[in-house]
Coordinates of C-alpha atoms in Angstrom, one line a residue:
M1213 CA 63.4 7.9 -19.7
K1214 CA 64.7 9.2 -23.0
L1215 CA 61.1 8.3 -25.1
R1216 CA 59.3 10.5 -22.1
S1217 CA 62.1 13.8 -22.9
C1218 CA 61.1 13.4 -26.2
W1219 CA 57.4 13.6 -25.9
I1220 CA 57.8 16.2 -23.1
V1221 CA 59.6 17.8 -26.8
C1222 CA 57.2 17.4 -29.1
V1223 CA 54.4 18.9 -26.9
L1224 CA 56.1 21.8 -26.6
L1225 CA 57.2 22.3 -29.8
L1226 CA 53.2 21.8 -30.9
L1227 CA 51.8 24.7 -28.5
Q1228 CA 54.7 27.2 -30.0
M1229 CA 53.1 26.4 -33.8
R1230 CA 50.0 26.7 -32.3
P1231 CA 48.5 29.5 -33.7
Q1232 CA 47.3 32.6 -31.0
V1233 CA 44.0 33.4 -30.9
P1234 CA 43.3 37.4 -30.0
E1235 CA 41.2 37.6 -26.9
A1236 CA 39.4 40.3 -28.1
A1237 CA 38.9 40.7 -31.9
G1238 CA 36.8 43.6 -34.0
T1239 CA 36.2 46.6 -37.2
F1240 CA 35.5 50.1 -36.3
E1241 CA 34.3 51.1 -39.7
L1242 CA 33.7 54.7 -41.0
Q1243 CA 31.8 55.3 -44.3
I1244 CA 31.8 58.3 -45.9
R1245 CA 28.4 59.3 -48.0
L1246 CA 28.5 63.3 -48.9
M1247 CA 31.0 65.8 -49.6
H1248 CA 30.6 68.7 -50.7
N1249 CA 33.0 71.8 -51.1
E1250 CA 31.6 73.6 -53.9
R1251 CA 33.9 76.5 -54.9
G1252 CA 37.2 74.0 -54.0
V1253 CA 39.2 75.5 -51.8
L1254 CA 41.4 74.3 -49.2
A1255 CA 40.8 74.5 -45.1
D1256 CA 43.6 77.3 -45.5
G1257 CA 41.6 79.1 -47.7
R1258 CA 44.1 78.5 -51.2
C1259 CA 41.7 77.1 -54.3
C1260 CA 43.5 73.3 -54.9
R1261 CA 44.1 74.3 -58.0
G1262 CA 45.2 77.8 -59.9
G1263 CA 46.8 79.8 -56.3
A1264 CA 45.6 81.1 -53.9
E1265 CA 43.5 83.8 -55.9
L1266 CA 39.5 83.6 -56.5
P1267 CA 37.8 82.1 -57.8
C1268 CA 39.0 78.8 -58.1
P1269 CA 38.9 77.7 -61.7
T1270 CA 35.9 75.3 -62.0
G1271 CA 37.9 72.7 -65.0
E1272 CA 40.4 71.6 -62.2
Q1273 CA 38.8 71.0 -58.8
C1274 CA 40.2 69.6 -55.5
R1275 CA 41.2 65.2 -55.4
T1276 CA 39.5 65.0 -52.8
Y1277 CA 40.5 61.7 -50.4
F1278 CA 40.0 60.9 -46.7
R1279 CA 42.5 60.5 -43.5
A1280 CA 40.5 58.2 -40.0
C1281 CA 42.7 58.4 -36.4
L1282 CA 41.2 57.0 -34.1
K1283 CA 41.9 57.4 -30.1
E1284 CA 41.1 57.1 -26.9
Y1285 CA 38.8 58.8 -25.5
Q1286 CA 39.6 62.3 -25.5
L1287 CA 37.4 64.9 -23.8
R1288 CA 39.0 67.9 -25.9
V1289 CA 40.4 66.1 -28.8
L1290 CA 43.3 67.2 -29.6
P1291 CA 45.3 66.7 -33.9
G1292 CA 48.1 65.0 -33.2
G1293 CA 49.8 62.3 -31.4
P1294 CA 49.6 58.9 -32.0
C1295 CA 46.2 57.2 -33.5
V1296 CA 46.0 54.4 -30.1
L1297 CA 43.2 52.9 -31.7
G1298 CA 44.3 53.1 -34.6
A1299 CA 43.7 54.6 -38.2
G1300 CA 42.9 54.6 -42.1
A1301 CA 42.7 56.0 -45.3
T1302 CA 40.3 56.1 -48.4
P1303 CA 41.6 56.2 -51.9
V1304 CA 40.9 59.2 -53.9
L1305 CA 36.5 59.7 -54.1
G1306 CA 36.0 62.4 -55.9
G1307 CA 36.6 65.9 -57.2
N1308 CA 34.6 68.8 -55.8
T1309 CA 31.0 67.5 -54.8
F1310 CA 30.4 63.6 -54.6
T1311 CA 28.9 61.1 -53.0
A1312 CA 29.6 58.6 -52.0
K1313 CA 26.4 55.6 -50.9
P1314 CA 26.5 52.3 -51.3
R1315 CA 25.5 50.8 -54.7
R1316 CA 25.0 47.5 -56.1
G1317 CA 28.2 45.9 -56.2
A1318 CA 30.2 48.8 -54.4
E1319 CA 28.5 48.6 -50.8
H1320 CA 32.6 49.2 -48.9
A1321 CA 32.8 52.6 -51.9
G1322 CA 34.2 55.3 -49.4
R1323 CA 34.6 53.5 -46.6
I1324 CA 37.3 52.7 -44.1
T1325 CA 37.7 49.7 -41.9
I1326 CA 39.7 50.2 -38.8
P1327 CA 40.3 46.6 -37.6
F1328 CA 41.5 45.7 -33.6
Q1329 CA 42.4 42.9 -31.2
F1330 CA 41.2 44.2 -27.9
A1331 CA 38.6 45.0 -25.9
W1332 CA 36.4 47.4 -27.6
P1333 CA 36.3 50.2 -25.2
R1334 CA 32.8 52.0 -26.6
S1335 CA 34.2 55.2 -25.9
Y1336 CA 36.3 57.1 -28.2
S1337 CA 37.8 59.8 -30.3
L1338 CA 37.6 60.2 -34.6
I1339 CA 40.2 62.7 -35.7
L1340 CA 38.8 62.5 -39.5
E1341 CA 40.7 64.2 -42.2
A1342 CA 39.6 65.5 -45.6
W1343 CA 42.4 66.2 -48.0
D1344 CA 43.4 66.9 -51.5
A1345 CA 45.1 65.0 -52.9
D1346 CA 48.8 65.9 -55.2
N1347 CA 49.7 64.7 -58.1
I1348 CA 53.1 64.1 -56.5
T1349 CA 52.7 62.1 -53.7
G1350 CA 49.2 60.5 -53.4
P1351 CA 46.8 60.0 -51.2
G1352 CA 47.2 58.0 -47.9
T1353 CA 51.1 59.5 -47.9
P1354 CA 52.0 60.9 -44.8
G1355 CA 52.2 64.6 -46.0
G1356 CA 50.8 63.9 -49.2
G1357 CA 48.0 66.9 -50.7
S1358 CA 46.6 70.0 -48.6
L1359 CA 43.8 70.1 -45.6
V1360 CA 41.2 70.9 -47.3
E1361 CA 38.6 70.0 -43.9
R1362 CA 38.9 68.2 -40.5
V1363 CA 36.4 67.5 -38.5
T1364 CA 36.8 65.9 -34.5
R1365 CA 34.6 63.4 -32.3
S1366 CA 34.2 62.2 -29.1
G1367 CA 31.7 59.3 -28.2
M1368 CA 30.2 56.0 -27.6
L1369 CA 29.8 53.1 -29.4
N1370 CA 27.8 50.1 -29.1
P1371 CA 28.8 46.7 -31.7
G1372 CA 26.7 46.4 -33.5
E1373 CA 25.0 46.1 -37.2
G1374 CA 23.8 49.5 -36.9
W1375 CA 24.5 52.5 -38.3
Q1376 CA 25.3 55.8 -36.5
D1377 CA 25.4 59.1 -38.5
F1378 CA 26.6 61.8 -38.3
Q1379 CA 26.8 65.5 -41.0
H1380 CA 29.2 68.0 -40.0
H1381 CA 29.5 72.1 -41.9
G1382 CA 32.4 73.7 -42.1
R1383 CA 33.5 76.9 -43.2
G1384 CA 33.3 76.2 -46.7
T1385 CA 32.8 72.1 -47.0
A1386 CA 29.5 70.3 -45.7
L1387 CA 30.1 66.3 -44.9
E1388 CA 27.6 63.6 -44.4
Y1389 CA 29.3 59.9 -42.7
R1390 CA 28.1 57.1 -40.7
L1391 CA 29.5 54.9 -37.6
R1392 CA 29.8 51.3 -36.6
V1393 CA 31.4 48.7 -34.5
R1394 CA 31.6 45.2 -35.6
C1395 CA 32.8 42.2 -34.0
A1396 CA 34.7 39.9 -35.8
P1397 CA 33.2 36.6 -36.4
H1398 CA 33.0 34.3 -33.1
Y1399 CA 33.1 36.8 -31.4
Y1400 CA 31.1 38.0 -28.8
G1401 CA 29.6 40.6 -26.3
P1402 CA 29.9 44.1 -25.7
A1403 CA 33.8 44.2 -26.0
C1404 CA 34.1 41.8 -28.4
N1405 CA 36.0 39.9 -26.2
R1406 CA 33.6 36.3 -25.6
L1407 CA 35.1 33.7 -28.6
C1408 CA 32.4 31.5 -28.7
R1409 CA 33.4 29.8 -32.3
P1410 CA 30.7 26.4 -32.8
R1411 CA 31.9 23.1 -33.0
D1412 CA 31.3 19.7 -33.4
D1413 CA 34.6 17.6 -32.4
F1414 CA 36.6 16.1 -30.1
F1415 CA 37.4 19.5 -28.6
G1416 CA 33.4 20.1 -27.8
H1417 CA 29.7 19.7 -29.4
H1418 CA 28.5 23.7 -29.1
D1419 CA 27.1 26.1 -31.1
C1420 CA 27.1 30.3 -30.0
D1421 CA 23.9 31.7 -29.1
A1422 CA 23.9 35.7 -30.1
A1423 CA 25.0 36.7 -26.8
G1424 CA 28.3 34.2 -27.3
S1425 CA 27.0 32.0 -25.1
K1426 CA 27.7 27.9 -25.9
V1427 CA 24.6 25.8 -26.6
C1428 CA 25.7 22.7 -26.5
L1429 CA 23.8 19.9 -29.0
D1430 CA 21.3 17.5 -29.0
G1431 CA 22.7 14.5 -26.8
W1432 CA 25.9 16.5 -24.7
T1433 CA 26.4 18.4 -21.7
G1434 CA 28.6 20.2 -19.5
E1435 CA 30.3 23.7 -20.0
E1436 CA 32.5 22.9 -22.9
C1437 CA 29.5 20.5 -24.7
T1438 CA 32.6 17.4 -24.6
R1439 CA 30.3 14.8 -21.8
A1440 CA 27.9 12.7 -23.7
I1441 CA 24.1 12.1 -22.9
C1442 CA 23.4 8.5 -21.7
H1443 CA 20.2 7.0 -22.4
Q1444 CA 18.0 7.6 -19.5
G1445 CA 18.5 4.9 -16.4
C1446 CA 22.0 4.7 -17.0
H1447 CA 23.6 4.4 -13.9
E1448 CA 26.0 7.6 -12.9
L1449 CA 28.8 6.1 -11.1
H1450 CA 29.0 2.4 -13.0
G1451 CA 28.1 3.4 -16.4
F1452 CA 29.1 5.5 -18.9
C1453 CA 29.2 6.9 -22.2
E1454 CA 31.0 8.2 -25.9
E1455 CA 28.0 8.9 -27.9
P1456 CA 24.7 10.1 -27.1
G1457 CA 22.4 7.7 -26.3
E1458 CA 24.7 4.7 -25.0
C1459 CA 24.9 2.9 -21.9
K1460 CA 28.7 1.4 -21.4
C1461 CA 29.2 -0.4 -18.0
H1462 CA 32.3 0.0 -16.1
Y1463 CA 34.5 -3.5 -15.6
G1464 CA 32.2 -5.4 -13.6
W1465 CA 28.6 -4.4 -14.1
T1466 CA 26.0 -6.0 -16.7
G1467 CA 23.0 -4.7 -16.9
S1468 CA 21.2 -2.3 -19.4
N1469 CA 21.3 0.8 -16.7
C1470 CA 24.7 -0.8 -16.0
D1471 CA 23.5 -0.9 -12.1
E1472 CA 23.9 -5.2 -11.8
C1473 CA 27.2 -6.4 -10.4
I1474 CA 29.1 -9.3 -11.9
P1475 CA 29.2 -11.4 -8.7
F1476 CA 31.7 -13.7 -7.7
P1477 CA 31.8 -16.8 -11.5
G1478 CA 29.9 -20.3 -10.0
C1479 CA 28.4 -18.2 -6.9
L1480 CA 25.4 -20.6 -8.0
H1481 CA 22.6 -19.3 -5.2
G1482 CA 24.0 -16.1 -3.8
T1483 CA 24.1 -12.3 -5.0
C1484 CA 26.4 -9.5 -4.5
T1485 CA 26.0 -5.9 -4.0
E1486 CA 29.9 -5.3 -5.4
P1487 CA 31.7 -7.3 -8.2
W1488 CA 33.5 -10.2 -7.4
K1489 CA 31.4 -10.9 -4.5
C1490 CA 29.1 -13.6 -3.8
D1491 CA 26.8 -13.4 -0.6
C1492 CA 25.2 -15.9 -0.1
D1493 CA 20.9 -16.1 0.2
T1494 CA 19.1 -17.8 3.2
N1495 CA 20.2 -21.7 3.9
W1496 CA 22.3 -21.5 1.4
G1497 CA 26.3 -21.3 2.2
G1498 CA 29.9 -22.4 0.8
L1499 CA 32.9 -20.4 -0.8
L1500 CA 30.0 -20.0 -4.3
C1501 CA 26.9 -21.0 -1.9
D1502 CA 25.9 -24.6 -3.6
K1503 CA 26.0 -25.9 -0.3
D1504 CA 22.3 -26.5 1.2
L1505 CA 21.9 -25.9 5.1
N1506 CA 18.5 -26.4 5.0
Y1507 CA 18.0 -29.3 3.2
C1508 CA 15.1 -30.3 5.2
G1509 CA 13.0 -26.9 4.8
S1510 CA 14.1 -26.5 1.1
H1511 CA 13.2 -30.3 0.1
Q1512 CA 11.1 -32.1 2.5
P1513 CA 12.4 -35.1 2.6
C1514 CA 10.6 -36.7 5.5
R1515 CA 7.0 -38.4 4.5
N1516 CA 3.8 -39.8 7.0
G1517 CA 4.9 -37.1 9.9
G1518 CA 8.2 -37.9 9.8
T1519 CA 10.5 -35.0 11.4
C1520 CA 13.5 -34.0 9.6
T1521 CA 17.1 -32.6 11.0
N1522 CA 19.9 -31.0 9.2
A1523 CA 23.0 -33.1 9.8
E1524 CA 25.3 -31.5 7.2
P1525 CA 25.2 -28.9 4.2
D1526 CA 23.4 -31.6 1.8
E1527 CA 22.4 -34.1 4.7
Y1528 CA 19.3 -35.1 6.5
Q1529 CA 17.9 -37.2 9.0
C1530 CA 14.4 -38.8 9.6
L1531 CA 12.8 -39.6 12.5
C1532 CA 10.1 -41.6 12.0
P1533 CA 6.8 -42.5 13.7
A1534 CA 5.6 -45.7 15.3
G1535 CA 4.8 -47.7 11.8
F1536 CA 6.6 -45.9 10.3
R1537 CA 10.6 -47.0 8.2
G1538 CA 13.1 -46.1 5.4
R1539 CA 15.6 -43.4 4.7
D1540 CA 12.3 -41.1 4.5
C1541 CA 10.2 -42.8 6.2
E1542 CA 8.3 -43.8 2.8
R1543 CA 7.9 -47.7 4.3
G1544 CA 5.6 -48.7 7.1
L1545 CA 5.2 -51.7 9.7
D1546 CA 0.8 -51.1 8.7
E1547 CA 0.8 -49.0 6.1
C1548 CA -2.9 -48.8 6.9
L1549 CA -2.1 -47.6 10.6
P1550 CA -1.9 -44.2 10.1
E1551 CA -5.0 -44.0 8.2
P1552 CA -3.3 -42.6 4.6
C1553 CA -6.5 -42.6 2.6
A1554 CA -7.6 -39.2 3.1
H1555 CA -11.6 -37.9 2.5
G1556 CA -13.6 -41.2 4.2
G1557 CA -11.5 -43.8 2.0
T1558 CA -10.6 -47.8 2.4
C1559 CA -7.5 -48.5 2.8
H1560 CA -6.2 -52.0 1.6
P1561 CA -2.5 -52.9 2.8
L1562 CA -0.6 -54.2 -0.1
P1563 CA 2.7 -56.5 0.2
D1564 CA 4.5 -53.0 -1.8
G1565 CA 1.7 -50.4 0.7
F1566 CA -1.1 -49.9 0.7
S1567 CA -4.3 -49.0 -2.1
C1568 CA -7.1 -46.2 -1.9
T1569 CA -10.2 -47.1 -2.7
C1570 CA -12.0 -43.7 -3.2
P1571 CA -15.4 -42.2 -2.3
P1572 CA -16.8 -40.9 -5.7
Q1573 CA -16.2 -37.3 -5.3
W1574 CA -12.0 -37.8 -4.6
T1575 CA -9.7 -40.1 -7.1
G1576 CA -5.8 -40.6 -6.2
K1577 CA -3.0 -42.9 -4.6
T1578 CA -4.5 -41.2 -1.1
C1579 CA -8.0 -39.8 -2.0
Q1580 CA -7.0 -36.2 -2.2
L1581 CA -7.3 -35.5 -5.2
D1582 CA -11.0 -34.3 -6.2
A1583 CA -12.6 -35.9 -8.9
N1584 CA -14.1 -34.2 -11.6
E1585 CA -18.3 -35.6 -11.5
C1586 CA -19.2 -33.9 -14.3
E1587 CA -17.6 -36.9 -16.0
R1588 CA -19.8 -39.1 -15.0
E1589 CA -22.9 -36.7 -16.6
P1590 CA -25.5 -36.5 -13.0
C1591 CA -27.2 -33.3 -14.4
V1592 CA -30.1 -34.1 -16.5
H1593 CA -32.4 -31.2 -17.3
T1594 CA -29.5 -28.1 -16.7
R1595 CA -26.9 -25.6 -19.0
G1596 CA -24.0 -27.3 -17.7
C1597 CA -22.8 -29.0 -15.0
K1598 CA -19.9 -27.3 -12.9
N1599 CA -17.0 -29.5 -10.8
L1600 CA -16.7 -28.3 -7.7
I1601 CA -14.3 -29.2 -4.8
G1602 CA -15.7 -32.2 -2.8
G1603 CA -18.3 -32.4 -5.6
Y1604 CA -20.7 -30.7 -8.2
F1605 CA -22.8 -28.1 -9.1
C1606 CA -25.9 -28.0 -11.4
D1607 CA -26.7 -25.1 -13.2
C1608 CA -30.9 -26.6 -13.5
L1609 CA -33.1 -24.7 -16.4
E1610 CA -35.5 -23.1 -15.5
G1611 CA -38.6 -25.2 -14.0
W1612 CA -36.0 -27.8 -13.5
T1613 CA -35.3 -28.1 -9.5
G1614 CA -33.0 -30.2 -7.1
P1615 CA -29.4 -31.3 -7.3
N1616 CA -29.3 -32.9 -10.6
C1617 CA -31.5 -30.5 -11.8
E1618 CA -33.7 -33.9 -11.7
T1619 CA -37.2 -32.8 -9.8
R1620 CA -39.9 -30.5 -11.6
D1621 CA -40.2 -26.9 -10.5
D1622 CA -43.9 -26.7 -9.7
G1623 CA -43.9 -23.6 -8.1
C1624 CA -44.9 -25.2 -4.8
Q1625 CA -42.1 -25.2 -2.7
G1626 CA -42.2 -22.2 0.3
R1627 CA -46.0 -20.9 -1.0
C1628 CA -47.9 -22.9 2.1
R1629 CA -47.0 -21.4 5.3
N1630 CA -48.8 -23.0 9.3
G1631 CA -47.7 -25.9 7.7
G1632 CA -49.9 -26.2 4.7
Q1633 CA -49.7 -29.0 1.9
C1634 CA -49.3 -27.7 -1.6
Q1635 CA -50.8 -28.5 -4.5
A1636 CA -50.0 -27.5 -8.4
V1637 CA -52.5 -27.0 -10.3
G1638 CA -52.4 -26.5 -14.0
T1639 CA -50.3 -23.8 -13.9
G1640 CA -51.0 -22.5 -10.2
H1641 CA -50.8 -24.2 -6.9
V1642 CA -53.8 -24.5 -4.2
C1643 CA -53.1 -24.6 -0.5
S1644 CA -54.4 -26.6 1.4
C1645 CA -54.7 -26.0 5.1
P1646 CA -54.7 -26.9 8.4
A1647 CA -57.1 -26.5 10.8
G1648 CA -57.0 -22.9 12.5
Y1649 CA -55.3 -21.4 9.5
T1650 CA -56.9 -20.1 6.4
G1651 CA -55.8 -17.8 3.0
A1652 CA -54.2 -18.6 -0.1
A1653 CA -50.8 -19.4 1.7
C1654 CA -53.0 -20.1 5.4
E1655 CA -51.3 -17.6 6.2
T1656 CA -53.8 -15.8 8.0
E1657 CA -54.9 -17.9 12.0
L1658 CA -59.4 -18.2 12.2
G1659 CA -58.9 -17.6 15.8
G1660 CA -57.2 -19.5 17.8
C1661 CA -59.6 -22.2 19.8
A1662 CA -63.1 -20.3 18.9
S1663 CA -62.9 -21.7 16.2
T1664 CA -63.0 -25.4 18.3
P1665 CA -60.0 -26.8 16.4
C1666 CA -59.6 -29.7 19.1
Q1667 CA -61.9 -32.9 18.0
H1668 CA -63.4 -35.8 20.3
G1669 CA -63.7 -33.1 23.7
A1670 CA -59.9 -32.3 23.5
R1671 CA -59.7 -29.6 25.3
C1672 CA -58.5 -26.0 23.8
Q1673 CA -55.3 -23.5 25.0
K1674 CA -54.1 -21.1 23.0
M1675 CA -50.2 -20.7 23.0
P1676 CA -48.8 -17.1 21.9
G1677 CA -46.8 -17.1 19.1
Q1678 CA -47.8 -21.0 17.9
G1679 CA -51.4 -21.7 17.4
V1680 CA -53.6 -23.5 20.3
A1681 CA -52.4 -26.7 21.5
C1682 CA -54.7 -29.8 22.3
S1683 CA -54.9 -31.7 26.3
C1684 CA -56.0 -35.1 24.1
P1685 CA -58.3 -37.6 27.0
P1686 CA -57.1 -41.0 27.0
G1687 CA -57.4 -43.2 24.2
L1688 CA -56.3 -40.2 22.0
S1689 CA -53.2 -38.4 19.8
G1690 CA -52.5 -36.5 17.3
P1691 CA -52.1 -32.3 17.4
F1692 CA -56.1 -31.3 17.3
C1693 CA -56.5 -35.5 18.7
E1694 CA -58.1 -37.2 16.3
V1695 CA -56.0 -39.7 16.1
W1696 CA -57.0 -43.0 18.1
L1697 CA -54.7 -45.0 19.5
D1698 CA -54.6 -48.8 19.8
L1699 CA -55.3 -49.2 23.4
C1700 CA -54.7 -53.3 22.9
S1701 CA -50.4 -52.7 22.4
P1702 CA -49.3 -53.9 24.7
N1703 CA -52.3 -55.9 25.4
P1704 CA -53.4 -55.1 28.7
C1705 CA -56.0 -57.9 29.9
P1706 CA -55.1 -60.7 31.9
R1707 CA -52.6 -63.9 30.5
G1708 CA -54.4 -65.8 28.2
A1709 CA -56.8 -63.3 26.9
S1710 CA -57.2 -61.5 24.0
C1711 CA -57.6 -57.9 24.0
L1712 CA -60.7 -56.0 21.2
G1713 CA -59.7 -52.3 20.6
G1714 CA -62.2 -49.7 19.8
A1715 CA -62.5 -46.5 19.7
G1716 CA -60.9 -45.5 23.2
S1717 CA -61.5 -48.6 24.4
Y1718 CA -60.8 -52.1 24.8
V1719 CA -62.3 -55.5 25.6
C1720 CA -60.5 -58.7 27.3
S1721 CA -61.8 -62.0 25.5
C1722 CA -61.1 -64.8 27.3
P1723 CA -60.7 -68.5 26.5
E1724 CA -63.7 -71.4 27.9
G1725 CA -61.6 -71.6 31.4
G1726 CA -58.9 -69.4 31.1
C1727 CA -60.3 -66.8 33.4
A1728 CA -61.0 -67.6 36.4
E1729 CA -57.2 -67.6 37.3
A1730 CA -57.0 -64.0 36.5
A1731 CA -60.4 -63.4 38.1
G1732 CA -58.9 -65.4 41.3
Q1733 CA -55.8 -62.8 40.9
T1734 CA -58.2 -59.7 39.9
L1735 CA -60.0 -60.3 43.8
L1736 CA -56.9 -60.3 45.6
Y1737 CA -55.6 -57.4 44.2
A1738 CA -58.3 -56.1 45.1
L1739 CA -59.0 -57.0 48.3
L1740 CA -55.6 -56.9 50.6
P1741 CA -55.9 -53.2 50.6
L1742 CA -59.1 -53.5 52.4
A1743 CA -57.5 -56.0 54.8
L1744 CA -54.3 -53.5 55.7
L1745 CA -56.3 -50.5 56.9
P1746 CA -57.0 -51.5 60.1
L1747 CA -53.1 -52.6 61.4
L1748 CA -52.8 -49.1 59.9
A1749 CA -54.9 -47.5 61.6
A1750 CA -53.5 -49.3 65.2
L1751 CA -50.3 -48.3 64.8
L1752 CA -51.0 -44.1 63.9
C1753 CA -53.8 -44.5 67.9
A1754 CA -50.9 -46.1 69.4
F1755 CA -48.4 -43.7 68.2
L1756 CA -50.9 -40.4 69.0
M1757 CA -50.5 -42.2 72.5
L1758 CA -47.4 -42.3 73.0
W1759 CA -46.4 -39.0 72.1
T1760 CA -49.2 -37.6 74.9
R1761 CA -48.1 -39.5 77.5
W1762 CA -44.4 -38.1 76.9
K1763 CA -45.5 -34.3 77.5
G1764 CA -47.3 -35.2 79.7
R1765 CA -43.9 -35.7 81.6
A1766 CA -41.9 -33.5 80.4
L1767 CA -43.5 -30.4 81.1
P1768 CA -44.3 -29.8 85.3
P1769 CA -47.5 -28.9 86.5
Q1770 CA -48.3 -24.7 87.5
E1771 CA -47.6 -24.9 90.9
L1772 CA -44.6 -26.6 91.1
L1773 CA -42.6 -24.2 89.3
A1774 CA -44.7 -21.1 91.4
N1775 CA -44.0 -22.9 95.0
N1776 CA -40.9 -24.9 95.2
A1777 CA -39.5 -22.0 92.9
P1778 CA -36.3 -20.8 94.7
H1779 CA -34.8 -24.4 95.4
L1780 CA -34.9 -24.5 91.7
I1781 CA -33.3 -21.3 91.9
H1782 CA -30.6 -22.0 94.7
N1783 CA -29.9 -25.5 93.2
A1784 CA -29.4 -24.2 89.9
T1785 CA -26.9 -21.1 91.5
Q1786 CA -25.1 -23.2 94.0
G1787 CA -25.2 -26.8 92.3
D1788 CA -27.1 -28.6 95.7
H1789 CA -27.8 -31.9 95.1
G1790 CA -29.9 -32.0 97.9
Q1791 CA -34.2 -32.3 97.6
P1792 CA -35.9 -29.3 98.4
L1793 CA -39.1 -29.7 100.2
D1794 CA -42.6 -29.0 99.9
K1795 CA -44.8 -26.8 102.3
G1796 CA -45.0 -29.6 105.2
G1797 CA -41.3 -30.1 105.4
L1798 CA -41.7 -33.5 102.9
P1799 CA -39.8 -34.2 100.2
F1800 CA -40.7 -33.2 97.0
P1801 CA -39.1 -35.3 94.2
L1802 CA -37.7 -33.6 91.3
P1803 CA -39.0 -34.6 87.8
R1804 CA -35.5 -37.0 86.6
S1805 CA -35.3 -34.8 84.2
L1806 CA -35.8 -30.6 83.1
P1807 CA -36.2 -29.9 80.2
K1808 CA -33.1 -28.1 78.6
T1809 CA -35.4 -25.7 77.0
D1810 CA -35.7 -22.2 78.2
I1811 CA -39.2 -21.8 79.9
S1812 CA -41.7 -18.9 78.5
N1813 CA -41.7 -15.4 78.9
L1814 CA -45.3 -15.6 80.2
E1815 CA -43.6 -17.8 83.5
R1816 CA -40.4 -16.5 83.6
A1817 CA -42.2 -13.3 84.6
K1818 CA -44.9 -15.0 87.8
L1819 CA -41.3 -15.9 88.5
N1820 CA -39.5 -13.0 88.8
E1821 CA -43.4 -11.1 90.7
L1822 CA -42.9 -14.6 93.8
N1823 CA -42.6 -13.0 97.5
V1824 CA -40.3 -15.3 98.8
A1825 CA -39.7 -15.1 102.6
A1826 CA -37.1 -14.4 105.1
G1827 CA -36.3 -18.1 105.8
L1828 CA -37.7 -19.8 102.7
E1829 CA -34.9 -17.1 101.2
P1830 CA -31.7 -18.6 99.1
K1831 CA -28.2 -18.2 99.7
L1832 CA -26.8 -16.5 97.2

């Protein structure tokens, strides 16, 4: 408490000792330029020297000096009263007539300066008096001397460096003077009440403009220009600077721009949004984010298609497929069972694993690495070889083609059309056209069948868009029936005979005594169909007879239907099983079976036209 009280007392003493700075300050300046009192008389008409008689003696002139009284603005200026705004006087400037214009080395000659420490009111009232100094009191002493001339004026005057010139003509005197108001150094404004002191220290870093406003020096800002401007990008909240261009970080923040928080010490797989935090990344846990929660996803330890399961932090288990075992399913029961060799490689089981024999394009333990085929220099006539995935590419020189640029490109590729054969001749080529086509590239069709492309009497048929088609006779083949077939393959001759083929025909050559059996067999094959013809004819006649008889029994005579229609209708309606009678009263046997099919339309019409006797009228 005692120490605190001492500090308070010291601060109060310093405040009392601090020089008081006025709120406003400036000067009112008046300068006499010309005084003309040719006769040397006073304001009351008397002479300055030698009494009241005129003319005044020229040998003794007035000793002229001036007094100025500055008051608040008065519409009618009164000589008496206090000089509220200030007062001043000059020394003796001369005699009856003199000029007090500034000269080099005497710029302040004839000038009255009235300082003030209040806000300049702009409007004023001035009393300017010319006095004759006597030898007793001296100039400037109140009541000393005699009044020569009095000038009063009221007006407005703004601070500035410029002067306002005035003239006064009295009864016997003429006077020229000028006025101005200047603000004290570091004071600005129309009332000289705006203080601006340039400084570059702890309390501010600024200059002042013409209006008295503070203009901060480079690198400083703020109302009092006390805040340094940090370098561009420095965080507004987490960074600060004491000198322009700096960027110092607050506690817990780092980085060139103080925009990176400092995580908790030891935080391994985590970040922070606030200082001393440790927010774990995905799949990481623990106080320091050092526990792997997804070991399977991060390391993928299971091999050969094994399924990985996260057990505990930094722990895992592998479920191995059939044929594999081990912590990571790295050991196989039959190492070649899952076909580990890729791209057609051949697997060879070994006691401690397997080995792969890879195709030329692949290499590696499991043939999954692309081999550089260009190392074998397969390209012949080429600009260079480029290795590709699973192959290579040869950049052939002009005039060469093929996978390895081994084929001379004679210009025949794609030259001939419609099956034409290309032959290189010198520097050019010639197309040998098939039948039916002509032209340099066999592009012109000769007209289809009109050119008789089919040979050996084959029939020609024009196919739209495909040229012609030839129907070859037996023994011929080919697009235009130009190829003779070998009719002896297979051998068509009897067993034991040899076949001699020719142009579309063949001859069987029998050995001595070896073709009789064959001839007998041939005769048997020829007579057998002739013996079967009578038997087939007999069977056909029997079938026709049976069909005719069945048709006659199935259909009743027309008269029977006409005469016995009432009985038939009656029996069909009443269901009577008695037999009907004919015209003689004898029973007439009905057919054993009537066809279930309906009678024809003509027969139905005849039945409707029958005139049935009353005695034979059916009982309905």
